[in-house]
C-alpha cells in the first residue's frame, strides 16, 4: 500500500546522518590500526579500547542501511522501485569491494593470491536480500530480522544435512552465509558472512517505522529500545562472565564482558553495540554546532568517504613507514586488512591517533564538496554513492 503524501519524510533525519558520521570517523581508527601493525585487541587498556570502540561501526552501518532503505521507500512510495534500487546498489557495492576497495587496501593486482569478502561485500549482498522483503510491512521485516539475529545458530546446519556429494558443492557457497565448518573457496578471505548481518539490516528497516513517529514519542522509543538492549547485554553478559570459571591469568572481568564475538556477530555483540547506538539517536537529533556539522557532512556521503579513506590511510601508512624505516615496505600491506609488521616496527598509539586525526581532517574537505554536489543533484547515479 502506498503511503499518503503527508506521510513521506520531507527532509533527511539529522540524527541518522550524525550517528553514521560518528561511526565512520571511529571506523578510521581501526583501519589506521590495521596499517600500524597493532593487534586487534590486547592486554593493555589502550590497545583493547582502541579496537573495542570501533566495534560499533559495522552494526551501525548495517542497521542504519536498513533504516535508510525504509525511509527511501517512503519517499518513493513504490516497493518495486525500492527493490530495484536496493538490488542495483547492492551489486554495485559487491563490485566495488572486489575491485576498487580491494586495490585500495593492498595496492596490488594479485587477485589470485588474495580477495576479501569484507564489510562492503556484506552490505551489498544484504541490500540484495533486503529487496526481497520490502513488500512486507516494516513490522514483519523487523521481526524477521530479530529472529535471524537471535536464532542465527540454526544457519550452521542446512549444509550438514545434505548428502555428502552435495556438501562439496554447496559447502563453499554456504560459508559466505554462515560458518558451518565446510571448506571455503581458496584465495578468498571471508571476513563478514551474511548472517546475522541481513538480520541487522532487516531490523533496521523495521526500526524505520519508529522514526516516523511524532518527535517526542520517537525519542522516548529510541531511549527505551536502546537502553533495554544495553541492559539485556549487561545482565546476560555479566552472568556469563561471572559464572564461567577462569584461570588466574585471565583478562579482567570488564575485558571479558566487552570482548564479545564479532565474526560472526553474536547476539550479545549486537546488543552491546546497537543498544547504545539507538539510545544516542535522540541526543544526535538535538546536536548543534560545528562538530555536529562535521559529523553530519560525513554521514551524508558514507560511501564516498569509505572509498576515499582506505587509500588515504594506506598512503599515510607508507609515508610513516618511509619516515621511520627509510623505505615503504609494501610487502607488509600486500594482504591488508591482514597485515603483519615485525614487532619492533609497529607504531605506538600516539602515532596511530595522530595519523587518524590528520587523515579524517583532510577527508572532510572532499566530503563537504561531494555532499554539496549530491544535495544539488536530483536523483541520477549519485544516489548510489
CSV table of C-alpha atoms in Angstrom, one decimal:
chain,number,residue,atom,x,y,z
A,1,UNK,CA,0.0,0.0,0.0
A,2,UNK,CA,1.4,3.4,-0.9
A,3,UNK,CA,1.6,5.9,2.0
A,4,UNK,CA,-0.2,9.2,1.8
A,5,UNK,CA,1.9,12.1,0.6
A,6,UNK,CA,1.8,13.6,4.1
A,7,UNK,CA,3.4,10.5,5.5
A,8,UNK,CA,6.5,10.9,3.4
A,9,UNK,CA,9.6,12.4,5.2
A,10,UNK,CA,10.2,15.9,3.9
A,11,UNK,CA,13.8,16.1,4.7
A,12,UNK,CA,16.7,14.0,5.9
A,13,UNK,CA,16.7,12.9,9.6
A,14,UNK,CA,19.8,14.6,11.1
A,15,UNK,CA,20.3,12.1,13.9
A,16,UNK,CA,20.9,9.3,11.4
A,17,UNK,CA,23.5,11.3,9.5
A,18,UNK,CA,25.3,12.4,12.7
A,19,UNK,CA,25.4,8.9,14.2
A,20,UNK,CA,26.5,7.4,10.8
A,21,UNK,CA,29.2,10.1,10.5
A,22,UNK,CA,30.4,9.4,14.1
A,23,UNK,CA,30.8,5.7,13.4
A,24,UNK,CA,32.6,6.4,10.1
A,25,UNK,CA,35.1,8.5,12.0
A,26,UNK,CA,35.5,5.7,14.5
A,27,UNK,CA,36.0,3.2,11.7
A,28,UNK,CA,39.0,5.1,10.5
A,29,UNK,CA,40.7,4.4,13.9
A,30,UNK,CA,40.5,0.7,13.3
A,31,UNK,CA,41.8,0.9,9.7
A,32,UNK,CA,44.7,3.1,10.8
A,33,UNK,CA,45.4,0.4,13.5
A,34,UNK,CA,45.4,-2.2,10.7
A,35,UNK,CA,48.3,-0.4,9.0
A,36,UNK,CA,50.1,0.4,12.3
A,37,UNK,CA,50.5,-3.4,12.9
A,38,UNK,CA,49.0,-3.2,16.3
A,39,UNK,CA,47.0,-6.4,17.2
A,40,UNK,CA,43.2,-6.4,17.2
A,41,UNK,CA,42.8,-6.0,21.0
A,42,UNK,CA,45.3,-6.9,23.6
A,43,UNK,CA,46.0,-6.9,27.3
A,44,UNK,CA,46.8,-3.2,27.6
A,45,UNK,CA,43.7,-0.9,28.0
A,46,UNK,CA,44.9,1.4,25.3
A,47,UNK,CA,45.0,-1.2,22.6
A,48,UNK,CA,42.0,-3.0,23.8
A,49,UNK,CA,39.7,0.0,23.8
A,50,UNK,CA,41.2,1.3,20.5
A,51,UNK,CA,39.8,-1.8,19.0
A,52,UNK,CA,36.6,-2.1,21.1
A,53,UNK,CA,35.3,1.4,20.3
A,54,UNK,CA,35.3,0.5,16.6
A,55,UNK,CA,33.1,-2.5,17.2
A,56,UNK,CA,30.1,-0.1,16.9
A,57,UNK,CA,30.8,0.6,13.2
A,58,UNK,CA,29.7,-2.5,11.3
A,59,UNK,CA,26.5,-2.9,13.3
A,60,UNK,CA,25.6,0.8,12.9
A,61,UNK,CA,26.3,0.6,9.1
A,62,UNK,CA,24.1,-2.4,8.6
A,63,UNK,CA,21.3,-1.2,10.9
A,64,UNK,CA,21.2,2.3,9.5
A,65,UNK,CA,21.4,1.0,5.9
A,66,UNK,CA,18.1,-0.8,6.6
A,67,UNK,CA,16.6,2.3,8.2
A,68,UNK,CA,17.8,4.4,5.2
A,69,UNK,CA,16.1,1.8,2.9
A,70,UNK,CA,12.8,2.2,4.7
A,71,UNK,CA,12.9,6.0,4.6
A,72,UNK,CA,13.9,6.0,0.9
A,73,UNK,CA,11.0,3.6,0.3
A,74,UNK,CA,8.6,6.1,2.0
A,75,UNK,CA,9.9,8.7,-0.4
A,76,UNK,CA,9.5,6.5,-3.5
A,77,UNK,CA,6.1,5.1,-2.4
A,78,UNK,CA,6.7,2.1,-4.7
A,79,UNK,CA,8.0,-1.2,-3.3
A,80,UNK,CA,9.1,-2.4,-6.8
A,81,UNK,CA,11.2,0.8,-7.4
A,82,UNK,CA,12.7,0.4,-4.0
A,83,UNK,CA,13.6,-3.2,-4.6
A,84,UNK,CA,15.2,-2.4,-7.9
A,85,UNK,CA,17.2,0.4,-6.3
A,86,UNK,CA,18.4,-2.0,-3.5
A,87,UNK,CA,19.4,-4.7,-5.9
A,88,UNK,CA,21.3,-2.3,-8.2
A,89,UNK,CA,23.1,-0.6,-5.3
A,90,UNK,CA,23.8,-3.9,-3.6
A,91,UNK,CA,25.5,-5.3,-6.7
A,92,UNK,CA,27.4,-2.1,-7.1
A,93,UNK,CA,28.8,-2.4,-3.6
A,94,UNK,CA,29.9,-6.0,-4.2
A,95,UNK,CA,31.6,-4.9,-7.4
A,96,UNK,CA,33.4,-2.1,-5.6
A,97,UNK,CA,34.6,-4.4,-2.8
A,98,UNK,CA,36.1,-6.8,-5.4
A,99,UNK,CA,37.8,-4.1,-7.4
A,100,UNK,CA,38.3,-0.5,-6.1
A,101,UNK,CA,38.3,-1.3,-2.4
A,102,UNK,CA,40.4,-4.4,-2.7
A,103,UNK,CA,43.0,-2.4,-4.7
A,104,UNK,CA,42.9,0.4,-2.1
A,105,UNK,CA,43.6,-2.0,0.7
A,106,UNK,CA,46.6,-3.7,-0.9
A,107,UNK,CA,47.9,-1.5,-3.8
A,108,UNK,CA,48.5,-4.6,-5.9
A,109,UNK,CA,46.6,-6.6,-8.6
A,110,UNK,CA,47.5,-10.1,-7.3
A,111,UNK,CA,43.9,-11.3,-7.2
A,112,UNK,CA,44.9,-14.9,-7.4
A,113,UNK,CA,46.6,-14.6,-4.0
A,114,UNK,CA,44.1,-12.7,-2.0
A,115,UNK,CA,40.5,-11.5,-2.4
A,116,UNK,CA,38.5,-10.1,0.6
A,117,UNK,CA,34.8,-10.6,1.3
A,118,UNK,CA,34.6,-7.6,3.7
A,119,UNK,CA,32.1,-5.3,5.1
A,120,UNK,CA,31.1,-3.6,1.8
A,121,UNK,CA,30.6,-7.1,0.2
A,122,UNK,CA,28.4,-8.0,3.1
A,123,UNK,CA,26.4,-4.8,2.9
A,124,UNK,CA,25.9,-5.2,-0.8
A,125,UNK,CA,24.5,-8.7,-0.6
A,126,UNK,CA,22.3,-7.8,2.4
A,127,UNK,CA,20.8,-5.0,0.3
A,128,UNK,CA,20.0,-7.5,-2.4
A,129,UNK,CA,18.4,-9.8,0.1
A,130,UNK,CA,16.5,-7.0,1.7
A,131,UNK,CA,15.0,-6.2,-1.7
A,132,UNK,CA,13.1,-9.5,-1.4
A,133,UNK,CA,11.5,-8.3,1.9
A,134,UNK,CA,10.3,-4.8,1.2
A,135,UNK,CA,6.8,-5.8,0.0
A,136,UNK,CA,6.2,-6.9,3.6
A,137,UNK,CA,5.2,-4.5,6.4
A,138,UNK,CA,8.1,-2.8,8.3
A,139,UNK,CA,6.9,-4.7,11.4
A,140,UNK,CA,7.2,-8.0,9.6
A,141,UNK,CA,10.6,-7.2,8.2
A,142,UNK,CA,11.8,-6.1,11.6
A,143,UNK,CA,10.5,-9.3,13.3
A,144,UNK,CA,12.3,-11.4,10.6
A,145,UNK,CA,15.5,-9.5,11.3
A,146,UNK,CA,15.3,-10.1,15.1
A,147,UNK,CA,14.6,-13.8,14.5
A,148,UNK,CA,17.7,-14.1,12.3
A,149,UNK,CA,19.9,-12.3,14.9
A,150,UNK,CA,18.8,-14.4,17.9
A,151,UNK,CA,18.4,-17.7,16.1
A,152,UNK,CA,21.4,-17.4,13.9
A,153,UNK,CA,22.9,-20.7,15.1
A,154,UNK,CA,20.3,-22.7,13.0
A,155,UNK,CA,22.1,-21.5,9.9
A,156,UNK,CA,25.0,-23.8,10.8
A,157,UNK,CA,23.0,-26.9,10.0
A,158,UNK,CA,21.5,-26.7,6.5
A,159,UNK,CA,24.6,-27.8,4.5
A,160,UNK,CA,25.3,-30.6,7.1
A,161,UNK,CA,22.0,-32.4,6.4
A,162,UNK,CA,22.8,-32.6,2.7
A,163,UNK,CA,24.2,-35.8,1.1
A,164,UNK,CA,28.0,-35.8,1.1
A,165,UNK,CA,28.3,-35.3,-2.7
A,166,UNK,CA,26.1,-32.2,-2.5
A,167,UNK,CA,28.0,-30.8,0.5
A,168,UNK,CA,31.2,-30.5,-1.6
A,169,UNK,CA,29.3,-28.2,-4.0
A,170,UNK,CA,27.1,-26.3,-1.5
A,171,UNK,CA,29.6,-26.1,1.3
A,172,UNK,CA,31.9,-23.4,-0.2
A,173,UNK,CA,29.0,-21.2,-1.1
A,174,UNK,CA,27.3,-21.7,2.3
A,175,UNK,CA,30.5,-20.4,4.1
A,176,UNK,CA,29.5,-17.0,2.7
A,177,UNK,CA,26.2,-17.3,4.5
A,178,UNK,CA,27.2,-18.7,7.9
A,179,UNK,CA,30.2,-20.7,9.2
A,180,UNK,CA,29.3,-24.4,9.1
A,181,UNK,CA,32.8,-25.9,9.1
A,182,UNK,CA,32.8,-26.5,5.4
A,183,UNK,CA,35.8,-25.9,3.1
A,184,UNK,CA,35.7,-22.4,1.8
A,185,UNK,CA,37.0,-21.3,-1.6
A,186,UNK,CA,40.7,-20.9,-1.6
A,187,UNK,CA,42.1,-17.4,-2.2
A,188,UNK,CA,39.0,-15.7,-0.7
A,189,UNK,CA,39.1,-14.5,2.8
A,190,UNK,CA,35.5,-14.3,4.3
A,191,UNK,CA,35.6,-11.5,6.9
A,192,UNK,CA,31.8,-10.9,7.1
A,193,UNK,CA,29.3,-13.6,6.4
A,194,UNK,CA,25.7,-12.7,5.6
A,195,UNK,CA,24.1,-14.0,8.7
A,196,UNK,CA,23.4,-12.3,11.1
A,197,UNK,CA,24.0,-9.1,9.2
A,198,UNK,CA,21.0,-9.4,7.0
A,199,UNK,CA,19.0,-9.7,10.2
A,200,UNK,CA,20.6,-6.5,11.5
A,201,UNK,CA,19.7,-4.7,8.3
A,202,UNK,CA,16.1,-6.0,8.3
A,203,UNK,CA,15.8,-5.0,12.0
A,204,UNK,CA,17.0,-1.5,11.0
A,205,UNK,CA,14.4,-1.5,8.2
A,206,UNK,CA,11.7,-2.2,10.8
A,207,UNK,CA,13.1,0.5,13.1
A,208,UNK,CA,12.5,3.0,10.4
A,209,UNK,CA,8.8,3.0,11.4
A,210,UNK,CA,9.8,4.3,14.8
A,211,UNK,CA,11.4,7.3,13.2
A,212,UNK,CA,8.1,8.2,11.6
A,213,UNK,CA,6.5,8.8,15.0
A,214,UNK,CA,6.0,12.3,16.4
A,215,UNK,CA,9.4,13.6,17.7
A,216,UNK,CA,8.7,13.3,21.4
A,217,UNK,CA,7.4,9.7,21.0
A,218,UNK,CA,10.3,8.9,18.7
A,219,UNK,CA,12.8,10.0,21.3
A,220,UNK,CA,11.1,8.0,24.0
A,221,UNK,CA,11.0,4.9,21.9
A,222,UNK,CA,14.7,5.2,20.9
A,223,UNK,CA,15.7,5.5,24.5
A,224,UNK,CA,13.5,2.7,25.6
A,225,UNK,CA,14.7,0.3,22.8
A,226,UNK,CA,18.4,1.3,23.1
A,227,UNK,CA,18.6,1.2,26.9
A,228,UNK,CA,16.7,-2.1,27.1
A,229,UNK,CA,19.1,-3.7,24.6
A,230,UNK,CA,22.1,-2.4,26.6
A,231,UNK,CA,20.6,-3.6,29.9
A,232,UNK,CA,19.9,-7.1,28.4
A,233,UNK,CA,23.6,-7.2,27.3
A,234,UNK,CA,24.9,-6.2,30.7
A,235,UNK,CA,22.7,-8.7,32.6
A,236,UNK,CA,23.2,-11.7,30.3
A,237,UNK,CA,26.8,-10.9,29.5
A,238,UNK,CA,27.6,-10.3,33.2
A,239,UNK,CA,26.0,-13.6,34.3
A,240,UNK,CA,28.1,-15.5,31.7
A,241,UNK,CA,31.3,-13.7,32.8
A,242,UNK,CA,30.8,-14.3,36.5
A,243,UNK,CA,29.6,-17.9,36.1
A,244,UNK,CA,32.4,-19.1,33.8
A,245,UNK,CA,35.5,-20.3,35.7
A,246,UNK,CA,38.7,-18.6,34.5
A,247,UNK,CA,42.4,-19.2,35.2
A,248,UNK,CA,44.3,-16.9,37.4
A,249,UNK,CA,45.9,-15.1,34.5
A,250,UNK,CA,42.6,-14.4,32.7
A,251,UNK,CA,41.9,-10.8,31.5
A,252,UNK,CA,39.9,-8.6,33.8
A,253,UNK,CA,36.1,-9.2,34.0
A,254,UNK,CA,35.4,-5.9,32.2
A,255,UNK,CA,37.6,-7.0,29.2
A,256,UNK,CA,35.9,-10.4,29.1
A,257,UNK,CA,32.4,-8.8,29.2
A,258,UNK,CA,33.3,-6.4,26.3
A,259,UNK,CA,35.2,-8.9,24.3
A,260,UNK,CA,32.1,-10.4,22.5
A,261,UNK,CA,32.3,-12.5,19.3
A,262,UNK,CA,32.2,-10.3,16.2
A,263,UNK,CA,32.9,-13.0,13.4
A,264,UNK,CA,30.1,-13.9,13.1
A,265,UNK,CA,28.5,-11.3,15.3
A,266,UNK,CA,26.9,-12.9,18.3
A,267,UNK,CA,23.5,-11.6,19.7
A,268,UNK,CA,25.5,-10.3,22.7
A,269,UNK,CA,27.9,-8.4,20.4
A,270,UNK,CA,24.9,-6.8,18.6
A,271,UNK,CA,23.1,-5.9,21.9
A,272,UNK,CA,26.3,-4.3,23.1
A,273,UNK,CA,26.8,-2.2,20.0
A,274,UNK,CA,23.3,-1.4,18.7
A,275,UNK,CA,21.8,-0.7,22.1
A,276,UNK,CA,23.9,2.4,22.8
A,277,UNK,CA,23.8,3.4,19.1
A,278,UNK,CA,19.9,3.5,19.2
A,279,UNK,CA,19.9,5.3,22.6
A,280,UNK,CA,22.2,8.0,21.3
A,281,UNK,CA,19.9,8.9,18.4
A,282,UNK,CA,17.8,11.4,20.5
A,283,UNK,CA,20.9,13.1,21.6
A,284,UNK,CA,22.2,13.4,18.0
A,285,UNK,CA,18.8,14.7,17.0
A,286,UNK,CA,19.4,17.8,19.2
A,287,UNK,CA,23.1,18.2,18.4
A,288,UNK,CA,24.2,21.6,17.1
A,289,UNK,CA,27.5,23.3,16.5
A,290,UNK,CA,30.5,22.8,14.2
A,291,UNK,CA,31.3,19.3,15.4
A,292,UNK,CA,27.8,18.1,14.7
A,293,UNK,CA,28.1,19.7,11.3
A,294,UNK,CA,31.3,17.8,10.6
A,295,UNK,CA,29.7,14.5,11.5
A,296,UNK,CA,26.6,15.4,9.6
A,297,UNK,CA,28.7,16.0,6.5
A,298,UNK,CA,30.5,12.7,6.7
A,299,UNK,CA,27.2,10.9,7.4
A,300,UNK,CA,25.6,12.3,4.2
A,301,UNK,CA,28.2,10.8,2.0
A,302,UNK,CA,29.1,7.5,3.6
A,303,UNK,CA,30.1,5.5,0.5
A,304,UNK,CA,32.2,8.4,-0.9
A,305,UNK,CA,34.0,8.7,2.5
A,306,UNK,CA,34.6,4.9,2.6
A,307,UNK,CA,36.1,4.9,-0.9
A,308,UNK,CA,38.5,7.7,0.0
A,309,UNK,CA,39.5,6.8,3.5
A,310,UNK,CA,41.2,3.4,2.8
A,311,UNK,CA,43.7,4.7,0.1
A,312,UNK,CA,44.2,7.8,2.2
A,313,UNK,CA,45.2,5.7,5.2
A,314,UNK,CA,47.3,3.4,3.1
A,315,UNK,CA,49.2,6.3,1.6
A,316,UNK,CA,49.7,7.8,5.1
A,317,UNK,CA,51.0,4.4,6.4
A,318,UNK,CA,53.5,4.3,3.6
A,319,UNK,CA,54.7,7.8,4.4
A,320,UNK,CA,55.0,7.0,8.1
A,321,UNK,CA,56.9,3.8,7.3
A,322,UNK,CA,59.2,5.7,4.9
A,323,UNK,CA,60.0,8.3,7.7
A,324,UNK,CA,60.5,5.6,10.3
A,325,UNK,CA,62.2,2.9,8.3
A,326,UNK,CA,63.8,4.7,5.3
A,327,UNK,CA,61.7,2.6,2.9
A,328,UNK,CA,58.0,1.9,2.5
A,329,UNK,CA,57.8,-1.9,2.9
A,330,UNK,CA,54.8,-2.5,0.6
A,331,UNK,CA,55.0,-6.3,1.4
A,332,UNK,CA,53.7,-5.6,4.9
A,333,UNK,CA,50.4,-4.4,3.4
A,334,UNK,CA,50.1,-6.8,0.5
A,335,UNK,CA,47.1,-8.6,2.1
A,336,UNK,CA,45.6,-5.7,4.0
A,337,UNK,CA,43.5,-5.6,6.1
A,338,UNK,CA,45.5,-8.7,7.2
A,339,UNK,CA,48.9,-7.0,7.8
A,340,UNK,CA,52.0,-8.1,9.6
A,341,UNK,CA,54.6,-5.7,10.8
A,342,UNK,CA,57.5,-7.2,12.8
A,343,UNK,CA,57.0,-6.3,16.5
A,344,UNK,CA,59.9,-3.8,16.6
A,345,UNK,CA,58.4,-1.9,13.7
A,346,UNK,CA,54.8,-1.4,14.9
A,347,UNK,CA,53.5,2.1,15.7
A,348,UNK,CA,52.7,3.3,19.1
A,349,UNK,CA,49.2,4.6,19.9
A,350,UNK,CA,50.3,8.3,19.8
A,351,UNK,CA,51.4,7.9,16.1
A,352,UNK,CA,48.2,5.9,15.3
A,353,UNK,CA,45.9,8.6,16.7
A,354,UNK,CA,47.9,11.4,15.0
A,355,UNK,CA,47.6,9.8,11.6
A,356,UNK,CA,43.9,9.1,12.2
A,357,UNK,CA,43.3,12.7,13.1
A,358,UNK,CA,45.2,14.1,10.1
A,359,UNK,CA,43.5,11.7,7.6
A,360,UNK,CA,40.0,12.5,8.9
A,361,UNK,CA,40.6,16.2,8.9
A,362,UNK,CA,41.8,16.1,5.3
A,363,UNK,CA,38.9,13.9,4.2
A,364,UNK,CA,36.4,16.5,5.5
A,365,UNK,CA,37.0,18.9,2.6
A,366,UNK,CA,36.3,16.5,-0.3
A,367,UNK,CA,33.3,15.1,1.6
A,368,UNK,CA,31.9,18.5,2.1
A,369,UNK,CA,32.3,19.2,-1.6
A,370,UNK,CA,30.6,16.0,-2.6
A,371,UNK,CA,27.8,16.4,0.0
A,372,UNK,CA,27.0,19.8,-1.7
A,373,UNK,CA,27.1,18.2,-5.2
A,374,UNK,CA,24.9,15.4,-4.1
A,375,UNK,CA,22.4,17.8,-2.4
A,376,UNK,CA,22.1,19.8,-5.6
A,377,UNK,CA,21.6,16.8,-7.8
A,378,UNK,CA,18.1,15.3,-8.4
A,379,UNK,CA,18.5,11.5,-8.4
A,380,UNK,CA,20.8,10.0,-11.1
A,381,UNK,CA,23.8,7.9,-10.4
A,382,UNK,CA,24.9,10.0,-7.4
A,383,UNK,CA,22.2,8.4,-5.2
A,384,UNK,CA,24.2,5.1,-5.4
A,385,UNK,CA,27.3,6.6,-3.8
